[in-house]
Short mmCIF file of C-alpha atoms in Angstrom, two decimals:
data_model
loop_
_atom_site.label_atom_id
_atom_site.label_comp_id
_atom_site.label_asym_id
_atom_site.label_seq_id
_atom_site.Cartn_x
_atom_site.Cartn_y
_atom_site.Cartn_z
CA UNK A 19 138.17 65.37 58.95
CA UNK A 20 140.63 64.27 56.23
CA UNK A 21 141.05 66.77 53.41
CA UNK A 22 139.57 64.39 50.83
CA UNK A 23 136.34 64.19 52.81
CA UNK A 24 136.24 67.96 53.29
CA UNK A 25 136.71 68.63 49.59
CA UNK A 26 134.15 66.01 48.56
CA UNK A 27 131.69 67.22 51.21
CA UNK A 28 131.95 70.87 50.23
CA UNK A 29 132.33 71.27 46.44
CA UNK A 30 133.99 74.47 45.26
CA UNK A 31 132.01 77.58 44.59
CA UNK A 32 132.92 80.37 42.24
CA UNK A 33 134.17 82.33 45.25
CA UNK A 34 136.39 79.40 46.32
CA UNK A 35 137.79 79.15 42.81
CA UNK A 36 138.72 82.83 42.72
CA UNK A 37 140.54 82.52 46.03
CA UNK A 38 142.36 79.44 44.71
CA UNK A 39 143.35 81.30 41.52
CA UNK A 40 145.00 84.01 43.62
CA UNK A 41 146.74 81.34 45.74
CA UNK A 42 148.08 79.47 42.68
CA UNK A 43 149.35 82.76 41.22
CA UNK A 44 151.26 83.61 44.41
CA UNK A 45 152.63 80.07 44.63
CA UNK A 46 153.80 80.37 41.02
CA UNK A 47 155.65 83.57 41.86
CA UNK A 48 157.44 81.74 44.68
CA UNK A 49 158.40 78.92 42.29
CA UNK A 50 159.74 81.45 39.80
CA UNK A 51 162.03 82.89 42.48
CA UNK A 52 163.26 79.35 43.20
CA UNK A 53 163.89 78.68 39.47
CA UNK A 54 161.24 75.96 39.38
CA UNK A 55 160.00 77.02 35.97
CA UNK A 56 157.84 74.02 35.05
CA UNK A 57 155.82 74.24 38.26
CA UNK A 58 155.62 78.01 37.94
CA UNK A 59 154.13 77.89 34.44
CA UNK A 60 151.80 75.06 35.40
CA UNK A 61 150.34 77.05 38.30
CA UNK A 62 150.08 80.24 36.24
CA UNK A 63 148.14 78.45 33.53
CA UNK A 64 145.89 76.90 36.12
CA UNK A 65 145.22 80.30 37.68
CA UNK A 66 144.42 81.80 34.26
CA UNK A 67 142.04 78.90 33.61
CA UNK A 68 140.18 79.65 36.83
CA UNK A 69 139.90 83.37 36.02
CA UNK A 70 138.55 82.55 32.55
CA UNK A 71 136.00 80.16 34.05
CA UNK A 72 135.01 82.84 36.55
CA UNK A 73 134.49 85.33 33.73
CA UNK A 74 132.32 82.82 31.85
CA UNK A 75 130.21 81.98 34.89
CA UNK A 76 129.67 85.64 35.75
CA UNK A 77 128.68 86.30 32.14
CA UNK A 78 126.12 83.54 32.57
CA UNK A 79 124.72 85.53 35.49
CA UNK A 80 125.84 83.10 38.18
CA UNK A 81 126.61 84.22 41.72
CA UNK A 82 129.73 83.71 43.81
CA UNK A 83 128.02 80.82 45.61
CA UNK A 84 127.33 78.74 42.49
CA UNK A 85 128.95 75.29 42.47
CA UNK A 86 131.54 75.36 39.68
CA UNK A 87 131.34 71.69 38.70
CA UNK A 88 127.62 71.87 38.00
CA UNK A 89 127.85 75.20 36.18
CA UNK A 90 130.34 74.14 33.50
CA UNK A 91 128.26 71.53 31.56
CA UNK A 92 125.48 74.09 30.85
CA UNK A 93 128.15 76.47 29.52
CA UNK A 94 129.42 73.73 27.20
CA UNK A 95 125.86 72.95 26.05
CA UNK A 96 125.22 76.64 25.39
CA UNK A 97 128.41 76.90 23.33
CA UNK A 98 127.52 73.77 21.34
CA UNK A 99 124.12 75.22 20.46
CA UNK A 100 125.41 78.75 19.79
CA UNK A 101 128.67 78.04 17.96
CA UNK A 102 128.65 74.35 16.99
CA UNK A 103 131.92 74.74 15.08
CA UNK A 104 133.82 75.57 18.30
CA UNK A 105 135.83 72.53 19.32
CA UNK A 106 135.54 71.44 22.94
CA UNK A 107 138.53 69.49 24.24
CA UNK A 108 138.08 69.83 27.98
CA UNK A 109 137.26 72.33 30.70
CA UNK A 110 140.97 73.21 30.98
CA UNK A 111 141.34 74.58 27.44
CA UNK A 112 142.25 78.28 27.69
CA UNK A 113 141.43 78.87 24.03
CA UNK A 114 137.96 77.35 24.41
CA UNK A 115 137.24 79.31 27.58
CA UNK A 116 138.35 82.56 25.92
CA UNK A 117 136.05 81.80 23.00
CA UNK A 118 133.22 81.30 25.50
CA UNK A 119 133.90 84.80 26.81
CA UNK A 120 133.77 86.25 23.29
CA UNK A 121 130.55 84.41 22.44
CA UNK A 122 128.80 85.19 25.72
CA UNK A 123 129.58 88.88 25.29
CA UNK A 124 128.31 88.81 21.70
CA UNK A 125 125.10 87.07 22.76
CA UNK A 126 124.55 89.84 25.29
CA UNK A 127 125.05 92.49 22.61
CA UNK A 128 128.22 93.65 24.38
CA UNK A 129 131.21 92.58 22.28
CA UNK A 130 134.55 93.04 23.98
CA UNK A 131 136.22 96.36 23.32
CA UNK A 132 138.84 95.93 20.62
CA UNK A 133 141.89 96.56 22.86
CA UNK A 134 140.65 94.03 25.44
CA UNK A 135 139.79 91.49 22.73
CA UNK A 136 143.23 91.88 21.13
CA UNK A 137 144.98 91.40 24.47
CA UNK A 138 142.87 88.33 25.32
CA UNK A 139 143.65 86.76 21.95
CA UNK A 140 147.33 87.74 22.00
CA UNK A 141 148.27 87.06 25.62
CA UNK A 142 146.00 84.16 26.49
CA UNK A 143 144.83 82.41 23.30
CA UNK A 144 148.06 82.79 21.31
CA UNK A 145 150.37 83.14 24.31
CA UNK A 146 149.66 81.20 27.47
CA UNK A 147 147.49 78.63 25.69
CA UNK A 148 150.50 77.66 23.59
CA UNK A 149 152.78 77.18 26.60
CA UNK A 150 150.36 75.60 29.08
CA UNK A 151 148.25 72.48 29.09
CA UNK A 152 146.81 70.76 32.13
CA UNK A 153 148.63 67.57 31.15
CA UNK A 154 151.91 69.27 32.15
CA UNK A 155 151.20 67.88 35.60
CA UNK A 156 152.39 64.46 34.46
CA UNK A 157 155.78 65.36 33.04
CA UNK A 158 158.83 67.54 33.12
CA UNK A 159 158.73 70.16 30.44
CA UNK A 160 162.18 71.75 30.66
CA UNK A 161 160.81 75.29 30.52
CA UNK A 162 163.23 78.19 30.72
CA UNK A 163 163.28 81.35 32.82
CA UNK A 164 162.11 83.26 29.74
CA UNK A 165 159.13 80.88 29.41
CA UNK A 166 158.22 81.40 33.04
CA UNK A 167 158.55 85.19 32.89
CA UNK A 168 156.40 85.25 29.77
CA UNK A 169 153.75 83.10 31.44
CA UNK A 170 153.87 85.35 34.50
CA UNK A 171 153.23 88.41 32.33
CA UNK A 172 150.32 86.70 30.57
CA UNK A 173 148.78 85.40 33.80
CA UNK A 174 149.26 88.81 35.41
CA UNK A 175 147.17 90.30 32.61
CA UNK A 176 144.46 87.68 33.20
CA UNK A 177 144.52 88.30 36.96
CA UNK A 178 144.08 92.02 36.47
CA UNK A 179 141.56 91.90 33.62
CA UNK A 180 139.28 88.90 34.17
CA UNK A 181 136.60 91.09 35.73
CA UNK A 182 136.76 93.47 32.75
CA UNK A 183 135.84 90.52 30.51
CA UNK A 184 132.46 90.16 32.25
#
């Protein structure tokens, strides 16, 4: 069966997305070694996005078998009703997804511990969010080795801490 049909016939679950996040992270490391910095940063941002989505979906009480595509619109609706001032751009916005984590934890009466909150805001919201946007896929960005190493550090933090956000 052609890949397109397989993907369309079996939409991704939360479990699939987590496996893909790990794959994109490893692929980004390989691109970094090859000095392909634009592709490296793009994949690292994409991996971080998936880990943030996973944290949000777990905070919503969803299982590993939930279909991701159908689970995101209710998250957006919840955010709009809970914090209407939060701007939604798209489901790829690292800043928005991080804010979802903060708000979901607050709603559960479990605000993030200060050190974790500071790292999420510093490394992901102020860091990786500023260097990565899904629209990078359509252009060359001319990123440097320093940019790629910084993104790797930020994505590494996300990889190792996404579960702590839940």
